[in-house]
PDB file of C-alpha atoms and ligand atoms in Angstrom:
ATOM      1  CA  MET A   1      -0.050  -0.103   0.125  1.00 68.00           C
ATOM      2  CA  SER A   2       1.336   3.356  -0.754  1.00 79.00           C
ATOM      3  CA  ALA A   3      -0.344   6.829   0.279  1.00 81.00           C
ATOM      4  CA  ILE A   4      -0.209  10.084  -1.517  1.00 83.00           C
ATOM      5  CA  LYS A   5       0.824  13.248   0.748  1.00 83.00           C
ATOM      6  CA  TYR A   6      -0.582  16.656  -0.475  1.00 84.00           C
ATOM      7  CA  ARG A   7       1.246  19.732   0.790  1.00 85.00           C
ATOM      8  CA  PRO A   8      -0.224  22.851  -0.321  1.00 85.00           C
ATOM      9  CA  PRO A   9       1.743  26.078  -1.033  1.00 81.00           C
ATOM     10  CA  ASN A  10       2.128  27.880   1.903  1.00 82.00           C
ATOM     11  CA  ALA A  11       1.176  25.176   4.549  1.00 90.00           C
ATOM     12  CA  PRO A  12       3.342  24.263   7.518  1.00 94.00           C
ATOM     13  CA  TYR A  13       6.851  22.793   6.890  1.00 95.00           C
ATOM     14  CA  HIS A  14       7.713  20.105   9.206  1.00 96.00           C
ATOM     15  CA  ILE A  15      11.299  18.991  10.006  1.00 97.00           C
ATOM     16  CA  ALA A  16      12.075  15.824  11.943  1.00 97.00           C
ATOM     17  CA  ILE A  17      15.210  15.255  13.976  1.00 98.00           C
ATOM     18  CA  LEU A  18      15.534  11.335  14.347  1.00 97.00           C
ATOM     19  CA  GLY A  19      18.095   8.873  15.717  1.00 98.00           C
ATOM     20  CA  ARG A  20      19.069   6.891  18.399  1.00 97.00           C
ATOM     21  CA  SER A  21      18.655   7.974  22.091  1.00 97.00           C
ATOM     22  CA  GLY A  22      21.725  10.238  23.414  1.00 97.00           C
ATOM     23  CA  VAL A  23      22.792  10.986  19.893  1.00 98.00           C
ATOM     24  CA  GLY A  24      21.755  14.745  20.796  1.00 98.00           C
ATOM     25  CA  LYS A  25      18.693  15.228  18.790  1.00 98.00           C
ATOM     26  CA  SER A  26      17.396  17.876  21.758  1.00 98.00           C
ATOM     27  CA  SER A  27      20.848  19.231  21.850  1.00 98.00           C
ATOM     28  CA  LEU A  28      20.804  20.393  18.351  1.00 98.00           C
ATOM     29  CA  CYS A  29      17.284  21.566  18.498  1.00 98.00           C
ATOM     30  CA  ASN A  30      18.369  23.673  21.442  1.00 98.00           C
ATOM     31  CA  LEU A  31      21.464  24.904  19.373  1.00 98.00           C
ATOM     32  CA  ILE A  32      19.662  25.979  16.314  1.00 97.00           C
ATOM     33  CA  ARG A  33      17.006  27.975  18.284  1.00 96.00           C
ATOM     34  CA  ASN A  34      19.903  29.652  20.561  1.00 96.00           C
ATOM     35  CA  LEU A  35      18.354  28.400  23.812  1.00 96.00           C
ATOM     36  CA  THR A  36      20.099  27.306  26.970  1.00 96.00           C
ATOM     37  CA  SER A  37      18.511  25.490  30.301  1.00 96.00           C
ATOM     38  CA  GLU A  38      17.758  29.117  31.394  1.00 96.00           C
ATOM     39  CA  HIS A  39      15.223  29.558  28.748  1.00 96.00           C
ATOM     40  CA  THR A  40      11.764  28.057  29.435  1.00 94.00           C
ATOM     41  CA  ASN A  41      11.418  26.824  25.956  1.00 93.00           C
ATOM     42  CA  PHE A  42      14.536  24.706  26.102  1.00 96.00           C
ATOM     43  CA  ALA A  43      13.871  21.170  25.012  1.00 97.00           C
ATOM     44  CA  PRO A  44      14.984  18.942  27.911  1.00 96.00           C
ATOM     45  CA  VAL A  45      18.322  16.842  27.337  1.00 97.00           C
ATOM     46  CA  GLY A  46      19.997  14.372  29.700  1.00 96.00           C
ATOM     47  CA  VAL A  47      22.175  11.531  30.667  1.00 95.00           C
ATOM     48  CA  ILE A  48      19.400   8.967  30.229  1.00 95.00           C
ATOM     49  CA  GLU A  49      16.605   8.274  27.605  1.00 94.00           C
ATOM     50  CA  THR A  50      14.844  12.039  28.131  1.00 96.00           C
ATOM     51  CA  THR A  51      12.496  12.909  25.263  1.00 96.00           C
ATOM     52  CA  GLY A  52       9.354  10.897  25.369  1.00 95.00           C
ATOM     53  CA  ILE A  53       6.966  12.191  22.942  1.00 96.00           C
ATOM     54  CA  PRO A  54       7.351  14.143  19.600  1.00 97.00           C
ATOM     55  CA  THR A  55       7.685  17.617  20.490  1.00 97.00           C
ATOM     56  CA  CYS A  56       6.989  20.703  17.945  1.00 97.00           C
ATOM     57  CA  TYR A  57       9.106  23.707  18.039  1.00 97.00           C
ATOM     58  CA  LYS A  58       8.779  26.995  15.629  1.00 95.00           C
ATOM     59  CA  LEU A  59      12.014  27.559  13.670  1.00 95.00           C
ATOM     60  CA  ILE A  60      10.701  30.302  11.456  1.00 94.00           C
ATOM     61  CA  ASP A  61       7.472  31.339   9.951  1.00 91.00           C
ATOM     62  CA  ASN A  62       5.691  28.078   8.946  1.00 92.00           C
ATOM     63  CA  VAL A  63       8.484  25.905   9.520  1.00 95.00           C
ATOM     64  CA  PHE A  64       8.596  23.796  12.530  1.00 97.00           C
ATOM     65  CA  MET A  65      11.156  21.404  14.067  1.00 97.00           C
ATOM     66  CA  TRP A  66      10.025  18.068  15.624  1.00 98.00           C
ATOM     67  CA  ASP A  67      12.235  16.847  18.576  1.00 98.00           C
ATOM     68  CA  VAL A  68      11.284  13.124  18.639  1.00 97.00           C
ATOM     69  CA  PRO A  69      11.930  10.421  21.213  1.00 97.00           C
ATOM     70  CA  GLY A  70      14.972   8.134  20.458  1.00 97.00           C
ATOM     71  CA  VAL A  71      14.723   4.669  18.598  1.00 97.00           C
ATOM     72  CA  ALA A  72      15.832   1.313  19.658  1.00 92.00           C
ATOM     73  CA  THR A  73      15.470   1.670  23.634  1.00 95.00           C
ATOM     74  CA  PRO A  74      13.362  -0.579  26.150  1.00 94.00           C
ATOM     75  CA  SER A  75      10.535   1.729  25.964  1.00 93.00           C
ATOM     76  CA  VAL A  76      10.713   2.543  22.019  1.00 95.00           C
ATOM     77  CA  SER A  77      11.067  -0.303  19.772  1.00 94.00           C
ATOM     78  CA  LYS A  78      12.092  -0.004  15.963  1.00 93.00           C
ATOM     79  CA  GLU A  79       8.782  -1.746  15.004  1.00 93.00           C
ATOM     80  CA  ASP A  80       6.706   0.922  16.829  1.00 93.00           C
ATOM     81  CA  TYR A  81       8.669   4.229  16.044  1.00 95.00           C
ATOM     82  CA  CYS A  82       7.146   5.011  12.612  1.00 95.00           C
ATOM     83  CA  LYS A  83       3.980   5.270  14.002  1.00 94.00           C
ATOM     84  CA  LEU A  84       4.841   6.900  17.422  1.00 96.00           C
ATOM     85  CA  ILE A  85       6.426   9.676  15.377  1.00 96.00           C
ATOM     86  CA  ASP A  86       3.751   9.862  12.878  1.00 95.00           C
ATOM     87  CA  ILE A  87       6.532   9.549  10.076  1.00 95.00           C
ATOM     88  CA  ASN A  88       4.439  10.643   7.284  1.00 93.00           C
ATOM     89  CA  ARG A  89       3.858  14.236   8.766  1.00 94.00           C
ATOM     90  CA  TYR A  90       7.446  15.334   8.306  1.00 95.00           C
ATOM     91  CA  ASP A  91       8.756  16.979   4.837  1.00 94.00           C
ATOM     92  CA  MET A  92      12.214  17.102   6.036  1.00 95.00           C
ATOM     93  CA  PHE A  93      14.330  14.608   7.833  1.00 96.00           C
ATOM     94  CA  LEU A  94      17.734  15.108   9.780  1.00 98.00           C
ATOM     95  CA  ILE A  95      19.192  11.765  10.980  1.00 98.00           C
ATOM     96  CA  LEU A  96      21.707  12.006  13.943  1.00 98.00           C
ATOM     97  CA  SER A  97      24.009   9.451  14.689  1.00 98.00           C
ATOM     98  CA  ARG A  98      26.906   9.503  17.350  1.00 98.00           C
ATOM     99  CA  GLY A  99      30.066   7.360  17.856  1.00 97.00           C
ATOM    100  CA  ARG A 100      29.980   4.157  15.702  1.00 97.00           C
ATOM    101  CA  PHE A 101      27.724   3.826  12.626  1.00 97.00           C
ATOM    102  CA  THR A 102      25.159   1.476  13.648  1.00 97.00           C
ATOM    103  CA  GLU A 103      22.277  -0.694  11.705  1.00 96.00           C
ATOM    104  CA  ILE A 104      19.682   1.863  13.359  1.00 97.00           C
ATOM    105  CA  ASP A 105      21.503   4.612  11.501  1.00 97.00           C
ATOM    106  CA  ARG A 106      21.173   2.524   8.200  1.00 94.00           C
ATOM    107  CA  TRP A 107      17.403   1.815   8.923  1.00 95.00           C
ATOM    108  CA  LEU A 108      16.656   5.161   9.586  1.00 96.00           C
ATOM    109  CA  SER A 109      18.657   6.229   6.481  1.00 93.00           C
ATOM    110  CA  ASP A 110      16.867   3.724   4.315  1.00 91.00           C
ATOM    111  CA  ILE A 111      13.580   4.926   5.580  1.00 92.00           C
ATOM    112  CA  VAL A 112      14.029   8.238   3.932  1.00 90.00           C
ATOM    113  CA  ARG A 113      15.686   6.838   0.990  1.00 86.00           C
ATOM    114  CA  ASP A 114      13.290   4.354   0.149  1.00 83.00           C
ATOM    115  CA  ARG A 115       9.929   5.232   1.531  1.00 86.00           C
ATOM    116  CA  PHE A 116      10.291   9.046   0.869  1.00 87.00           C
ATOM    117  CA  ASN A 117      12.855   9.221  -1.504  1.00 83.00           C
ATOM    118  CA  LYS A 118      14.131  12.536   0.087  1.00 86.00           C
ATOM    119  CA  THR A 119      17.529  14.416   0.524  1.00 86.00           C
ATOM    120  CA  LEU A 120      19.599  12.474   3.494  1.00 89.00           C
ATOM    121  CA  PHE A 121      20.982  14.960   5.839  1.00 96.00           C
ATOM    122  CA  PHE A 122      22.963  12.844   8.013  1.00 97.00           C
ATOM    123  CA  ILE A 123      24.418  14.536  10.976  1.00 98.00           C
ATOM    124  CA  ARG A 124      27.129  12.943  13.059  1.00 98.00           C
ATOM    125  CA  THR A 125      27.506  14.406  16.748  1.00 98.00           C
ATOM    126  CA  GLY A 126      29.784  14.588  19.321  1.00 98.00           C
ATOM    127  CA  ILE A 127      33.011  15.035  17.202  1.00 98.00           C
ATOM    128  CA  ASP A 128      34.276  17.092  20.043  1.00 98.00           C
ATOM    129  CA  GLU A 129      34.394  13.884  22.134  1.00 98.00           C
ATOM    130  CA  GLU A 130      35.894  11.912  19.238  1.00 98.00           C
ATOM    131  CA  LEU A 131      38.609  14.255  18.785  1.00 98.00           C
ATOM    132  CA  ARG A 132      39.595  14.566  22.704  1.00 98.00           C
ATOM    133  CA  ASN A 133      39.349  10.515  22.843  1.00 98.00           C
ATOM    134  CA  HIS A 134      41.933  10.177  19.869  1.00 98.00           C
ATOM    135  CA  ARG A 135      44.243  12.712  21.067  1.00 98.00           C
ATOM    136  CA  ARG A 136      44.251  10.663  24.461  1.00 98.00           C
ATOM    137  CA  ASP A 137      44.833   7.741  22.356  1.00 98.00           C
ATOM    138  CA  TYR A 138      47.420   8.829  20.290  1.00 97.00           C
ATOM    139  CA  PRO A 139      49.149  11.960  21.911  1.00 97.00           C
ATOM    140  CA  THR A 140      52.282  11.993  19.882  1.00 97.00           C
ATOM    141  CA  ASN A 141      51.031  11.849  16.267  1.00 95.00           C
ATOM    142  CA  PHE A 142      47.494  13.586  16.703  1.00 97.00           C
ATOM    143  CA  ASN A 143      46.333  15.061  13.667  1.00 97.00           C
ATOM    144  CA  SER A 144      42.702  16.383  14.042  1.00 97.00           C
ATOM    145  CA  ILE A 145      42.068  16.711   9.899  1.00 97.00           C
ATOM    146  CA  GLU A 146      42.841  13.015   9.602  1.00 97.00           C
ATOM    147  CA  VAL A 147      40.579  11.811  12.293  1.00 98.00           C
ATOM    148  CA  LEU A 148      37.735  14.236  10.891  1.00 98.00           C
ATOM    149  CA  ASP A 149      38.597  12.500   7.247  1.00 98.00           C
ATOM    150  CA  ILE A 150      38.520   8.959   8.922  1.00 97.00           C
ATOM    151  CA  ILE A 151      34.760   9.636  10.385  1.00 98.00           C
ATOM    152  CA  ARG A 152      33.531  11.177   7.328  1.00 96.00           C
ATOM    153  CA  ASN A 153      34.855   8.411   5.042  1.00 96.00           C
ATOM    154  CA  ASN A 154      33.325   5.804   7.307  1.00 96.00           C
ATOM    155  CA  CYS A 155      29.871   7.676   7.103  1.00 95.00           C
ATOM    156  CA  LEU A 156      29.989   7.657   3.399  1.00 93.00           C
ATOM    157  CA  LYS A 157      31.125   3.999   3.118  1.00 93.00           C
ATOM    158  CA  ASN A 158      28.011   3.119   5.394  1.00 93.00           C
ATOM    159  CA  LEU A 159      25.636   5.198   3.730  1.00 91.00           C
ATOM    160  CA  GLU A 160      26.821   4.539   0.128  1.00 81.00           C
ATOM    161  CA  THR A 161      23.859   2.314  -0.586  1.00 69.00           C
ATOM    162  CA  SER A 162      21.773   5.644  -0.057  1.00 57.00           C
ATOM    163  CA  LEU A 163      23.990   7.601  -2.122  1.00 61.00           C
ATOM    164  CA  SER A 164      22.790   5.897  -5.578  1.00 60.00           C
ATOM    165  CA  LYS A 165      19.537   6.889  -5.088  1.00 59.00           C
ATOM    166  CA  THR A 166      19.346  10.049  -2.984  1.00 61.00           C
ATOM    167  CA  ASN A 167      21.399  13.083  -2.442  1.00 80.00           C
ATOM    168  CA  LEU A 168      23.094  13.013   0.767  1.00 88.00           C
ATOM    169  CA  SER A 169      24.399  15.658   2.619  1.00 93.00           C
ATOM    170  CA  LEU A 170      26.741  14.961   5.651  1.00 96.00           C
ATOM    171  CA  TYR A 171      27.929  16.895   8.553  1.00 98.00           C
ATOM    172  CA  LEU A 172      30.147  16.557  11.566  1.00 98.00           C
ATOM    173  CA  ILE A 173      28.933  18.848  14.515  1.00 98.00           C
ATOM    174  CA  ASN A 174      29.522  19.394  18.244  1.00 98.00           C
ATOM    175  CA  THR A 175      26.283  20.276  19.690  1.00 98.00           C
ATOM    176  CA  LYS A 176      27.506  22.379  22.327  1.00 96.00           C
ATOM    177  CA  ASP A 177      29.333  24.712  19.841  1.00 97.00           C
ATOM    178  CA  LYS A 178      28.008  26.484  16.693  1.00 96.00           C
ATOM    179  CA  THR A 179      31.446  27.697  15.574  1.00 97.00           C
ATOM    180  CA  LYS A 180      33.017  24.174  15.424  1.00 97.00           C
ATOM    181  CA  PHE A 181      33.348  22.083  11.975  1.00 98.00           C
ATOM    182  CA  ASP A 182      30.128  21.671   9.797  1.00 98.00           C
ATOM    183  CA  PHE A 183      27.417  23.486  11.918  1.00 98.00           C
ATOM    184  CA  SER A 184      27.313  26.796   9.753  1.00 98.00           C
ATOM    185  CA  LYS A 185      27.045  24.669   6.504  1.00 97.00           C
ATOM    186  CA  LEU A 186      24.390  22.807   8.240  1.00 97.00           C
ATOM    187  CA  ILE A 187      22.041  25.341   9.031  1.00 97.00           C
ATOM    188  CA  ASN A 188      22.669  27.223   5.593  1.00 97.00           C
ATOM    189  CA  ASP A 189      21.702  23.960   3.684  1.00 96.00           C
ATOM    190  CA  ILE A 190      18.714  23.402   5.815  1.00 96.00           C
ATOM    191  CA  MET A 191      17.680  26.986   4.967  1.00 95.00           C
ATOM    192  CA  VAL A 192      18.288  27.029   1.244  1.00 94.00           C
ATOM    193  CA  HIS A 193      16.205  23.398   0.966  1.00 93.00           C
ATOM    194  CA  VAL A 194      13.342  24.815   3.027  1.00 93.00           C
ATOM    195  CA  ASN A 195      13.186  27.629   0.993  1.00 90.00           C
ATOM    196  CA  HIS A 196      13.231  25.719  -2.017  1.00 88.00           C
ATOM    197  CA  GLU A 197      10.653  23.355  -0.916  1.00 89.00           C
ATOM    198  CA  ARG A 198       8.239  25.207   1.519  1.00 86.00           C
ATOM    199  CA  ASP A 199       6.555  27.643  -0.939  1.00 81.00           C
ATOM    200  CA  ASN A 200       5.767  24.963  -3.581  1.00 79.00           C
ATOM    201  CA  LEU A 201       3.039  22.282  -3.809  1.00 78.00           C
ATOM    202  CA  MET A 202       4.438  19.162  -2.829  1.00 78.00           C
ATOM    203  CA  LEU A 203       3.253  15.779  -3.936  1.00 79.00           C
ATOM    204  CA  THR A 204       4.746  12.981  -1.993  1.00 77.00           C
ATOM    205  CA  LEU A 205       4.041   9.479  -2.692  1.00 77.00           C
ATOM    206  CA  ILE A 206       4.811   7.424   0.220  1.00 81.00           C
ATOM    207  CA  LYS A 207       5.917   3.832  -0.250  1.00 79.00           C
ATOM    208  CA  GLU A 208       4.468   1.919   2.804  1.00 70.00           C
ATOM    209  CA  ASP A 209       5.284  -1.598   1.384  1.00 57.00           C
ATOM    210  CA  PRO A 210       9.140  -2.045   1.562  1.00 50.00           C
ATOM    211  CA  THR A 211       8.900  -4.265  -1.605  1.00 45.00           C
ATOM    212  CA  GLU A 212       7.500  -1.824  -3.702  1.00 44.00           C
ATOM    213  CA  GLN A 213       9.360   0.312  -6.164  1.00 40.00           C
ATOM    214  CA  ILE A 214      10.251   3.981  -5.018  1.00 40.00           C
ATOM    215  CA  ILE A 215       7.368   6.139  -6.121  1.00 39.00           C
ATOM    216  CA  GLN A 216       7.957   9.635  -4.338  1.00 42.00           C
ATOM    217  CA  SER A 217       8.117  12.645  -5.883  1.00 42.00           C
ATOM    218  CA  SER A 218       7.441  16.482  -6.208  1.00 44.00           C
ATOM    219  CA  ILE A 219       5.055  18.321  -8.318  1.00 44.00           C
ATOM    220  CA  SER A 220       7.610  18.261 -11.188  1.00 43.00           C
ATOM    221  CA  SER A 221       7.886  14.605 -11.564  1.00 41.00           C
ATOM    222  CA  THR A 222       7.174  13.213 -14.877  1.00 43.00           C
ATOM    223  CA  ASN A 223       6.163   9.780 -13.116  1.00 51.00           C
ATOM    224  CA  THR A 224       2.877   8.748 -14.375  1.00 55.00           C
ATOM    225  CA  THR A 225       1.426   7.580 -11.241  1.00 54.00           C
ATOM    226  CA  LEU A 226       2.287  11.012  -9.679  1.00 55.00           C
ATOM    227  CA  GLN A 227       0.954  12.645 -12.815  1.00 58.00           C
ATOM    228  CA  THR A 228      -2.252  11.014 -12.436  1.00 58.00           C
ATOM    229  CA  ALA A 229      -2.542  11.751  -8.689  1.00 58.00           C
ATOM    230  CA  LYS A 230      -1.464  15.650  -9.439  1.00 57.00           C
ATOM    231  CA  THR A 231      -4.375  16.025 -11.943  1.00 56.00           C
ATOM    232  CA  ILE A 232      -6.917  14.430  -9.327  1.00 55.00           C
ATOM    233  CA  VAL A 233      -5.426  16.785  -6.600  1.00 54.00           C
ATOM    234  CA  THR A 234      -5.591  19.833  -8.850  1.00 52.00           C
ATOM    235  CA  THR A 235      -8.967  19.051  -9.650  1.00 51.00           C
ATOM    236  CA  TRP A 236      -9.907  18.967  -6.174  1.00 52.00           C
ATOM    237  CA  ALA A 237      -8.005  21.789  -5.297  1.00 50.00           C
ATOM    238  CA  ARG A 238     -10.065  23.863  -7.731  1.00 49.00           C
ATOM    239  CA  PHE A 239     -13.286  23.167  -5.853  1.00 49.00           C
ATOM    240  CA  GLY A 240     -11.661  23.775  -2.614  1.00 51.00           C
ATOM    241  CA  LEU A 241     -11.938  19.993  -1.574  1.00 50.00           C
ATOM    242  CA  VAL A 242      -8.548  19.595  -0.624  1.00 50.00           C
ATOM    243  CA  SER A 243      -7.912  22.774   1.473  1.00 49.00           C
ATOM    244  CA  TYR A 244     -11.171  21.874   3.194  1.00 49.00           C
ATOM    245  CA  LEU A 245     -10.188  18.285   3.716  1.00 50.00           C
ATOM    246  CA  TYR A 246      -6.600  19.869   5.050  1.00 50.00           C
ATOM    247  CA  ASP A 247      -8.434  22.124   7.217  1.00 51.00           C
ATOM    248  CA  ARG A 248     -10.766  19.763   8.647  1.00 51.00           C
ATOM    249  CA  TYR A 249      -8.506  16.618   9.487  1.00 51.00           C
ATOM    250  CA  TYR A 250      -4.405  17.629   9.239  1.00 49.00           C
ATOM    251  CA  LYS A 251      -4.588  21.254  10.961  1.00 45.00           C
TER     252      LYS A 251
HETATM  253  N1  LIG B 301      30.251  16.504  24.081  1.00 70.93           N
HETATM  254  C1  LIG B 301      29.231  16.542  23.635  1.00 70.93           C
HETATM  255  N2  LIG B 301      27.970  16.251  24.217  1.00 70.93           N
HETATM  256  C2  LIG B 301      26.779  15.956  23.369  1.00 70.93           C
HETATM  257  C3  LIG B 301      26.709  16.101  21.827  1.00 70.93           C
HETATM  258  N3  LIG B 301      25.329  15.950  21.696  1.00 70.93           N
HETATM  259  C4  LIG B 301      24.850  15.469  22.971  1.00 70.93           C
HETATM  260  N4  LIG B 301      25.517  15.545  23.892  1.00 70.93           N
HETATM  261  C5  LIG B 301      25.168  15.074  25.336  1.00 70.93           C
HETATM  262  O1  LIG B 301      24.756  14.062  25.309  1.00 70.93           O
HETATM  263  C6  LIG B 301      23.382  13.759  26.283  1.00 70.93           C
HETATM  264  C7  LIG B 301      22.371  13.287  25.376  1.00 70.93           C
HETATM  265  O2  LIG B 301      21.996  14.535  24.415  1.00 70.93           O
HETATM  266  P1  LIG B 301      20.093  14.757  24.403  1.00 70.93           P
HETATM  267  O3  LIG B 301      20.303  15.977  23.258  1.00 70.93           O
HETATM  268  O4  LIG B 301      19.603  14.753  25.435  1.00 70.93           O
HETATM  269  O5  LIG B 301      20.256  13.426  23.257  1.00 70.93           O
HETATM  270  P2  LIG B 301      18.651  12.964  22.585  1.00 70.93           P
HETATM  271  O6  LIG B 301      19.107  12.434  21.258  1.00 70.93           O
HETATM  272  O7  LIG B 301      17.607  14.342  22.626  1.00 70.93           O
HETATM  273  O8  LIG B 301      18.200  11.760  23.566  1.00 70.93           O
HETATM  274  P3  LIG B 301      16.790  11.156  23.911  1.00 70.93           P
HETATM  275  O9  LIG B 301      15.748  12.340  24.035  1.00 70.93           O
HETATM  276  O10 LIG B 301      16.950  10.164  25.191  1.00 70.93           O
HETATM  277  O11 LIG B 301      16.330  10.689  22.640  1.00 70.93           O
HETATM  278  C8  LIG B 301      23.355  15.309  27.045  1.00 70.93           C
HETATM  279  O12 LIG B 301      24.404  14.757  27.934  1.00 70.93           O
HETATM  280  C9  LIG B 301      24.127  16.233  25.808  1.00 70.93           C
HETATM  281  O13 LIG B 301      24.776  17.225  26.660  1.00 70.93           O
HETATM  282  C10 LIG B 301      28.069  16.511  21.429  1.00 70.93           C
HETATM  283  O14 LIG B 301      27.780  16.986  20.130  1.00 70.93           O
HETATM  284  N5  LIG B 301      29.044  16.656  22.389  1.00 70.93           N
HETATM  285 MG1  LIG B 302      15.913  14.193  23.298  1.00 70.93          MG
END
């Protein structure tokens, strides 16, 4: 089974921050919003599983960031995750990983690639710790550029199955310091991507069954199924039905 997601121009645009527990999803949310624990709207962070329910924060006008629970914990299994976070709600995905690349990182990346055919923003956090540890391990011949290259290449190698079908954007960051590593580029790329997608009508054919072929695209696609869907939706839209249904059930 597949589902068509219709996103009218100017509708709210939703960004999901996904990943295992403790990778720094809430920390990144706070860093992007310039908040510290002194602020009331600070997303709670912690040394144990912390975020319990998907929580929405306004980024800019009509653009929202969702800090969601971590996957693959005793309370949130892989099987329940997509439903728990309502994965079809999102227009863009940031996948966070920390430490060794895991099977969960690949699973999440594959969902974004296979089910949505979306650009993959893969973000490796905790780079400050990696460098600190490596310096302790090899104090005499430590070279930070080399360590960053090793991490980058390892992520690319592990994600290469995703590379063939989607754009991949890889960033190394420290969620405690926006001046370090790839953080500025990450923010810049997110805004370029959001500006490109936010104000356009988007049709996404979401693949629910992993055995089906990739069938997602935007309105500009020449895919026949999508073109048919586009025609139906455009016709509905003329009579105001889509916006009625959107207002009634989605808002
Ligand atoms: N040194 C360092 N610590 C980090 C980094 N990112 C997160 N942390 C720390 O890791 C811990 C977990 O961070 P959270 O932001 O709560 O992680 P989360 O992914 O939201 O975790 P859940 O809500 O349980 O899913 C906190 O103590 C953070 O301060 C990082 O880039 N560098
Ligand atoms: Mg959290």
